[in-house]
Short mmCIF file of C-alpha atoms in Angstrom, two decimals:
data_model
loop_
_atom_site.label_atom_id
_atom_site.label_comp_id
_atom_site.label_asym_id
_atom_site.label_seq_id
_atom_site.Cartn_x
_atom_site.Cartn_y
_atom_site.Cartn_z
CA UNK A 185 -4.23 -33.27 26.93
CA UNK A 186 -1.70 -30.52 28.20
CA UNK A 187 -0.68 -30.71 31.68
CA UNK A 188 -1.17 -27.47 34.21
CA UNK A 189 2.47 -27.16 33.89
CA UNK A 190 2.81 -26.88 30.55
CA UNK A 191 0.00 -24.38 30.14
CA UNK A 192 1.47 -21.85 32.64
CA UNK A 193 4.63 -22.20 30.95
CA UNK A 194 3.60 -21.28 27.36
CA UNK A 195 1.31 -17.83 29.46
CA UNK A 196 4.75 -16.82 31.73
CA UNK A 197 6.22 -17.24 27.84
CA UNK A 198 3.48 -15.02 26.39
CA UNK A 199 3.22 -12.77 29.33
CA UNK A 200 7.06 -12.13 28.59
CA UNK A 201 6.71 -11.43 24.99
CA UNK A 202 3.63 -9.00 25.30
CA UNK A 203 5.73 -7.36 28.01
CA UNK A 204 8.70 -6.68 25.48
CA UNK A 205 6.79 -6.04 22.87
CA UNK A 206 5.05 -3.10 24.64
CA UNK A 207 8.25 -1.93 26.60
CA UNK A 208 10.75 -1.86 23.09
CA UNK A 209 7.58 -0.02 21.37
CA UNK A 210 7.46 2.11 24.29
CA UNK A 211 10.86 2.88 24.90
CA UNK A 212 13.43 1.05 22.47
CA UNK A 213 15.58 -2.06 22.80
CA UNK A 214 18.54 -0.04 24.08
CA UNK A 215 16.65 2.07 26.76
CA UNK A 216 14.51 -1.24 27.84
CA UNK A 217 16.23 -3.64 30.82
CA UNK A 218 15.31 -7.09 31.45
CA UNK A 219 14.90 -6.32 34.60
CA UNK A 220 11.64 -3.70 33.38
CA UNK A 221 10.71 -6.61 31.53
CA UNK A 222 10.21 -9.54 34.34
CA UNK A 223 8.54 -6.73 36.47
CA UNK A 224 6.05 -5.75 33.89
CA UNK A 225 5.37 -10.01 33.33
CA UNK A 226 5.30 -10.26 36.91
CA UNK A 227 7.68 -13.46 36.07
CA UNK A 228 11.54 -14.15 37.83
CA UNK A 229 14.48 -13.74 36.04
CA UNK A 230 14.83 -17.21 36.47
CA UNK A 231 11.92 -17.90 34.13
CA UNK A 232 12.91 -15.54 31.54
CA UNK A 233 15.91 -17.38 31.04
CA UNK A 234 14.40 -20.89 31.33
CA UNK A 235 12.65 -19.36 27.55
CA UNK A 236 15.26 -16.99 25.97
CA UNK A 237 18.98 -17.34 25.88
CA UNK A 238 18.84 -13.42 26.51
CA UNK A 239 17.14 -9.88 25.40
CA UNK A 240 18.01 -10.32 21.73
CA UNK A 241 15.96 -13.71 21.53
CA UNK A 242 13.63 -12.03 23.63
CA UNK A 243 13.46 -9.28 20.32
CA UNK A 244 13.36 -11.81 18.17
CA UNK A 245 9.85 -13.30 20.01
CA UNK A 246 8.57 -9.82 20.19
CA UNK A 247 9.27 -8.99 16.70
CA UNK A 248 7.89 -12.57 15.28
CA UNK A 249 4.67 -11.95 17.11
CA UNK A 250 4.27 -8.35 15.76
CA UNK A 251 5.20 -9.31 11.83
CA UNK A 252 2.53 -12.50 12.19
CA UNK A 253 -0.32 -10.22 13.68
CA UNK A 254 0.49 -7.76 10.95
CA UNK A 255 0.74 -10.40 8.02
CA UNK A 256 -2.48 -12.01 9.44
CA UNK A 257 -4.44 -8.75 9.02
CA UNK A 258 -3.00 -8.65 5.67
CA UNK A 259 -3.89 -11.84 4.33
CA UNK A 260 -7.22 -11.21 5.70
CA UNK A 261 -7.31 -8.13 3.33
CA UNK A 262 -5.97 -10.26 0.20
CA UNK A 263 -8.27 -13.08 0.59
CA UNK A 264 -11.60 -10.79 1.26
CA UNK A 265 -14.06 -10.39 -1.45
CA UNK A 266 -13.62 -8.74 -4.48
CA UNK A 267 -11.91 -9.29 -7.68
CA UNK A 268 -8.27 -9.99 -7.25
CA UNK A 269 -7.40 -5.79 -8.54
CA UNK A 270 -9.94 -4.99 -5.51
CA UNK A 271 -8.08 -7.35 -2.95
CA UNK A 272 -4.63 -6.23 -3.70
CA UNK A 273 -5.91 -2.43 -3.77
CA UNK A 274 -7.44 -3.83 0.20
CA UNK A 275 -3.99 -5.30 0.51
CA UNK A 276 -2.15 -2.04 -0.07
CA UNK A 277 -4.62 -0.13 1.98
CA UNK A 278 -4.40 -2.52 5.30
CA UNK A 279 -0.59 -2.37 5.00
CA UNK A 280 -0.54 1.19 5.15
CA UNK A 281 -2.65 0.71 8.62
CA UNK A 282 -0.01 -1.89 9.81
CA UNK A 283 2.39 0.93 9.08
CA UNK A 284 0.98 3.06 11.08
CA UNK A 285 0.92 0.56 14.30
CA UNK A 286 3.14 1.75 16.41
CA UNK A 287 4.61 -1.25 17.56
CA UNK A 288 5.56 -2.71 14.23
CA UNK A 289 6.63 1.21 13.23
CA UNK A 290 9.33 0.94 16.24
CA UNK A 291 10.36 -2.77 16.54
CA UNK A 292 9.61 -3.96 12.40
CA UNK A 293 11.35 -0.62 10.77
CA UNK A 294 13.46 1.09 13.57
CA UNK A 295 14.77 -1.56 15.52
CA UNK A 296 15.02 -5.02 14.18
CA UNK A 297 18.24 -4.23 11.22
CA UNK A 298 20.34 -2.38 14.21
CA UNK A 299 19.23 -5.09 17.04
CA UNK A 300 19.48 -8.06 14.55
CA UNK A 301 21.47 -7.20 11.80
CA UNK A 302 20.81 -5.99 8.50
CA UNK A 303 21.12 -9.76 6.92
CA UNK A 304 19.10 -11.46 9.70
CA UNK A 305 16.40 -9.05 9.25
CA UNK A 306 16.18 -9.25 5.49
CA UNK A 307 15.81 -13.10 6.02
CA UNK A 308 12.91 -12.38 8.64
CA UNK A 309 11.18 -9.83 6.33
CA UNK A 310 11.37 -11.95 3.24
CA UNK A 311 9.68 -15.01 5.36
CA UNK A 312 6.97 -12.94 6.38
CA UNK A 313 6.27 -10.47 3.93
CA UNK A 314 7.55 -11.17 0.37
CA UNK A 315 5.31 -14.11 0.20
CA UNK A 316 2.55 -11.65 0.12
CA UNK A 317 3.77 -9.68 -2.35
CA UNK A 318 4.44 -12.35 -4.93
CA UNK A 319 1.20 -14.45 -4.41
CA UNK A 320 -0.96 -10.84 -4.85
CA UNK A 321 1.22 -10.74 -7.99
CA UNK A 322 0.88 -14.18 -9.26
CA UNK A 323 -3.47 -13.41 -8.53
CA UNK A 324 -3.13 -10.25 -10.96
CA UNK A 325 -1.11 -11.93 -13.72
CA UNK A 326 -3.49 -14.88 -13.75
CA UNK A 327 -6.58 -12.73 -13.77
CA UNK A 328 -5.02 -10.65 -16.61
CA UNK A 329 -5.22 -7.46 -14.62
CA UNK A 330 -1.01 -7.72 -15.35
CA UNK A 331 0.42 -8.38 -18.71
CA UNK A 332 2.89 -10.72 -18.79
CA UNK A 333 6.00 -9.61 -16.54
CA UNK A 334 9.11 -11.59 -14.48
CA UNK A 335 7.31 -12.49 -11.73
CA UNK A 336 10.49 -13.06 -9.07
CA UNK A 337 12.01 -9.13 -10.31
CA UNK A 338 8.12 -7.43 -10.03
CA UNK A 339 7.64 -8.65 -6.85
CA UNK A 340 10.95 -7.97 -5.43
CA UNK A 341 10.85 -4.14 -6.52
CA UNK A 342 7.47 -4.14 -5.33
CA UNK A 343 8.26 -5.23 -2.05
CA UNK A 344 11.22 -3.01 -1.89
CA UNK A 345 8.54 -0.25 -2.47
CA UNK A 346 6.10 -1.20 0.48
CA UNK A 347 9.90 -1.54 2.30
CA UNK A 348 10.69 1.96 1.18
CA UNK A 349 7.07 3.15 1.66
CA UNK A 350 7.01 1.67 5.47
CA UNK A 351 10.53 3.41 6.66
CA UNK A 352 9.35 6.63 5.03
CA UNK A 353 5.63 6.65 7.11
CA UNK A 354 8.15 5.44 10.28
CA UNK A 355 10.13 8.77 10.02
CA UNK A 356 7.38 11.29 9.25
CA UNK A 357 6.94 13.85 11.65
CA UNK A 358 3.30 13.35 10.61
CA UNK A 359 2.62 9.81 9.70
CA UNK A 360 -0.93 9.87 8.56
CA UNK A 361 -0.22 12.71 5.92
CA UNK A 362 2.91 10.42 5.01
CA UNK A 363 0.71 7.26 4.96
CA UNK A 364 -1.81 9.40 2.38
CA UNK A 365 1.31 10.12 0.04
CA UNK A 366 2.58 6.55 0.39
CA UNK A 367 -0.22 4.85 -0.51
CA UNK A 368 -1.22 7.48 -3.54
CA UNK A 369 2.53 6.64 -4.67
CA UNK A 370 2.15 3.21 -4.55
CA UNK A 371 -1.30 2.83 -6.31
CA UNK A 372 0.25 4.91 -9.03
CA UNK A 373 2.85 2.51 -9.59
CA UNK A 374 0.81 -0.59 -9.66
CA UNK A 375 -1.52 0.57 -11.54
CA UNK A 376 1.09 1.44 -14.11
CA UNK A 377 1.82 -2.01 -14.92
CA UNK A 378 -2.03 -2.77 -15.12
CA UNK A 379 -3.23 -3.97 -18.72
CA UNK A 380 -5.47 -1.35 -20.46
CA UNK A 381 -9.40 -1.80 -19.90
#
C-alpha cells in the first residue's frame, strides 16, 4: 500500500507537469519561467527541484506525457474494429486530430528539436511513434492489403511522411484546411502501394 507521502508526491509531480505542459503550449519554452510554473502548481520551488534537475527535464515530462496521450489515442484507432486497411485508414485519420492538438502542435513539432536537440528528439519520436507505423505496416502486409515490400525502408518513409505531414499542419495559417490536404496526400500515397482488388 502507498503511503500519504508518496501519493502527494507523485500529484505535486503531476500538478507540475500539467502546469508546463499548458504554460509551454500557451506561451513557449523560452517565454515560460519556472517561477510561472510553481505558481500555476501552487507547489515551492523547492519541490520542483526535489523532481526535475531543471526546466529542460521539466520539457522532457511535459513532452513524454503529451506524445503518450497522443500515441494512446492512436493505438486506440489501430486496434478498433475493422479490417486492418479500415484501422490504418482510422489510424491516419486520428493522427491528423492529434495534429491538430494544440499542445502536441507547439511542444511535439515546434519546440522539442530546438529545446532538446535535433538527435534527442529523433530518439524520442522514434520510441513513441515509429512503432506505430511499422506494426500498421506489418498488419497490411500480412493481410495482403500490401504486396511484398522492405518493411524497415516503408515504414521509415512513411513515418517521415506523417513527420512531414505534422510540421506542415503546425505552420498553416489555417490548420484544418492543411489537415484536409494532409490527410488526402497521405491516403493517396498509401493507397498507392495497396495490391489491386
Amino acid at each position: 500500500m502507498r503511503s500519504r507521502r508518496a501519493d502527494y508526491s507523485e500529484s505535486t509531480k503531476q500538478a507540475l507537469v500539467d502546469s508546463a505542459t499548458d504554460l509551454f503550449t500557451k506561451n513557449g519554452y523560452a517565454a515560460t519561467s519556472l517561477d510561472a510554473i510553481v505558481k500555476r502548481a501552487r507547489v515551492t520551488k523547492g519541490a520542483l527541484y526535489h523532481h526535475f534537475s531543471g526546466k529542460q527535464a521539466l520539457f522532457e515530462a511535459a513532452f513524454n506525457q503529451v506524445e503518450t496521450r497522443a500515441m494512446a489515442q492512436l493505438s486506440k484507432a489501430i486496434d478498433s474494429a475493422g479490417s486492418p486497411w479500415e484501422r490504418a485508414l482510422d489510424g491516419v485519420q486520428e493522427y491528423i486530430r492529434v495534429c491538430l492538438d494544440p499542445a502536441y502542435q507547439r511542444l511535439v513539432i515546434r519546440e522539442a528539436p530546438v529545446v532538446m536537440g535535433i538527435e534527442r528528439w529523433r530518439e524520442a519520436e522514434e520510441h513513441f511513434s515509429f512503432g506505430i507505423v511499422r506494426s500498421v505496416l506489418e498488419r497490411l502486409i500480412e493481410a495482403g492489403e500490401i504486396g511484398d515490400v522492405p518493411v524497415e525502408v516503408t515504414a521509415r518513409m512513411m513515418f517521415a511522411s506523417l513527420s512531414a505531414g505534422a510540421q506542415i499542419i503546425a505552420d498553416a495559417s489555417d490548420p484544418k484546411k492543411a489537415s484536409a490536404e494532409v490527410f488526402t496526400a497521405l491516403i493517396h500515397m498509401i493507397e498507392g502501394i495497396r495490391r489491386d482488388r
